[in-house]
XYZ file of C-alpha atoms in Angstrom:
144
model
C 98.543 113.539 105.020
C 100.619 111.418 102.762
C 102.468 114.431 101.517
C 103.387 115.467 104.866
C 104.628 112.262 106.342
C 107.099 111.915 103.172
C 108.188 115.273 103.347
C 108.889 114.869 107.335
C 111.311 111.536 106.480
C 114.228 112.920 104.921
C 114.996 115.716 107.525
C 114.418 112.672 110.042
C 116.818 110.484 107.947
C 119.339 112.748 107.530
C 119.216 113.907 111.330
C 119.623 109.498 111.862
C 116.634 109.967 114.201
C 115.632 106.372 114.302
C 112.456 106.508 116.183
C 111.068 109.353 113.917
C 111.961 107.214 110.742
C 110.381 103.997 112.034
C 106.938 105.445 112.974
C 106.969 107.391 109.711
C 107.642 104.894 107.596
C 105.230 102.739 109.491
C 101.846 105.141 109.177
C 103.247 105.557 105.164
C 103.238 101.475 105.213
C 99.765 101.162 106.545
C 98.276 103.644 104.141
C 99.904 102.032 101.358
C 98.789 98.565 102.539
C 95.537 99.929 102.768
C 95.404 101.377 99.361
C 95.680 97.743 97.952
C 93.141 95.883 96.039
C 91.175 92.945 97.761
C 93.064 89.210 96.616
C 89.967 87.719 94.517
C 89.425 83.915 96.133
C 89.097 82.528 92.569
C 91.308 83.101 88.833
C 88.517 84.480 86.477
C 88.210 81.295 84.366
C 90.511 80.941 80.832
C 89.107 81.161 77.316
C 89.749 78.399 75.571
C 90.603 78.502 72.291
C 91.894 81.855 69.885
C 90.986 85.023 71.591
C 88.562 86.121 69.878
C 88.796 89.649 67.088
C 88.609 92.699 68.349
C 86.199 95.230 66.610
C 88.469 98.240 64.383
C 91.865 96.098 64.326
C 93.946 96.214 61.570
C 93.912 92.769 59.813
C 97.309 91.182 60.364
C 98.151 92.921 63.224
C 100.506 91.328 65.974
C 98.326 89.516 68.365
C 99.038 90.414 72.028
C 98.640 87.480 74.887
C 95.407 87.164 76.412
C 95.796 86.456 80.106
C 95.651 82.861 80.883
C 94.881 81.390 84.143
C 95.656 78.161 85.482
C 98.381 77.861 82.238
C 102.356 77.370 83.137
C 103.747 76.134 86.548
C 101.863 77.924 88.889
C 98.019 76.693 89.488
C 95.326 79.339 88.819
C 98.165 82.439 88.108
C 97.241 84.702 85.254
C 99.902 85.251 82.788
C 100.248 87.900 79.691
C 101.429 91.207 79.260
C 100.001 93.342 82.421
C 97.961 90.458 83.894
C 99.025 91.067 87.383
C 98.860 94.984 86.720
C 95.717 96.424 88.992
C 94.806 100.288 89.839
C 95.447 100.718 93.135
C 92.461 102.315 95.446
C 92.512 105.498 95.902
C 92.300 106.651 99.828
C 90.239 110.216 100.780
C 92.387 112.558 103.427
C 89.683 111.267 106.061
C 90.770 107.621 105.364
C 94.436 108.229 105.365
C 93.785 110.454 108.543
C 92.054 107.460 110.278
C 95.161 105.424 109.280
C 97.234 107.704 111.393
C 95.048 107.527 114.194
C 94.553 103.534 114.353
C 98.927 103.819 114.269
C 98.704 106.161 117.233
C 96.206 104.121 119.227
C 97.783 100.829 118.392
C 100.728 102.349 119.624
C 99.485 103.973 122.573
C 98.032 100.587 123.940
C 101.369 98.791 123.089
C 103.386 101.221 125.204
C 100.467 101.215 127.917
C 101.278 97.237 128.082
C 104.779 97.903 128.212
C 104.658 100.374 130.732
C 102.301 97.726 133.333
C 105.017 94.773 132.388
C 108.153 96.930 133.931
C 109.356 98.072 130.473
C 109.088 101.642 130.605
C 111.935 102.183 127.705
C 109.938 100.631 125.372
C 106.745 102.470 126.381
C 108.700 105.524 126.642
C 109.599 105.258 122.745
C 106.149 103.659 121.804
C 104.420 106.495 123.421
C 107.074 109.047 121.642
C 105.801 107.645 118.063
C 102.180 108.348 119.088
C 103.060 111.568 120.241
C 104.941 112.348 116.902
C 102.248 110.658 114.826
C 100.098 112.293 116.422
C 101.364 116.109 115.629
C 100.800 115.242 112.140
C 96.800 114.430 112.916
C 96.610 118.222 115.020
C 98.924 120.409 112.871
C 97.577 120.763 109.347
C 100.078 122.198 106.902
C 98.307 124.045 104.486
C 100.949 123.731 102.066
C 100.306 119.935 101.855
């Protein structure tokens, strides 16, 4: 799904079709968003003191800089070499498909709105992104 929506942004960028970019870049945002790890409420808790030796390391080798939280201007902020690194989650086609699908409803009702408040331009291009979206969901490209 992923793979499809990129592929479909260039040709749409080049062509300056401005309501294809937006409501591809959107369903690529919300499966990115989505593929981000959950915010922990609480620091894990610092180690006072030396970190302690690590089983099979050279003696004398250059000690690296253990994450510290709650240490430097920030309070409860980790700090050291890849502290704030974390693996993303990874998303299954189904999950990414019913991405697309919340972005087409969501976008559906918005234009449906719209439409009932007298503003039929906007719920003409709202209901063109679901539409577009949309193809992607129907048309599988067996390449991708």
């Amino acid at each position: 799904m992923r793979t499809r929506l990129r592929r479909a942004l260039p040709p749409a960028m080049k062509a300056r079709d401005q309501q294809t970019v937006a409501a591809l870049r959107s369903a690529l945002a919300a499966i990115d968003n989505a593929e981000a790890v959950e915010v922990t409420s609480t620091p894990p808790p610092a180690q006072p003191g030396p970190p302690p030796e690590r089983e099979g390391e050279a003696v004398g080798a250059p000690e690296r800089a253990a994450p510290v939280a709650g240490a430097g201007p920030i309070a409860g902020a980790v700090t050291g070499l890849g502290a704030g690194e974390v693996e993303r989650r990874s998303l299954t086609a189904a999950e990414m498909e019913a991405i697309v699908q919340r972005e087409v409803a969501e976008r559906r009702t918005a234009a449906r709105a719209y439409k009932d408040a007298g503003q039929s331009r906007y719920a003409e291009r709202l209901q063109a992104e679901a539409d577009l979206l949309s193809s992607y969901l129907r048309d599988p490209d067996p390449s991708a």
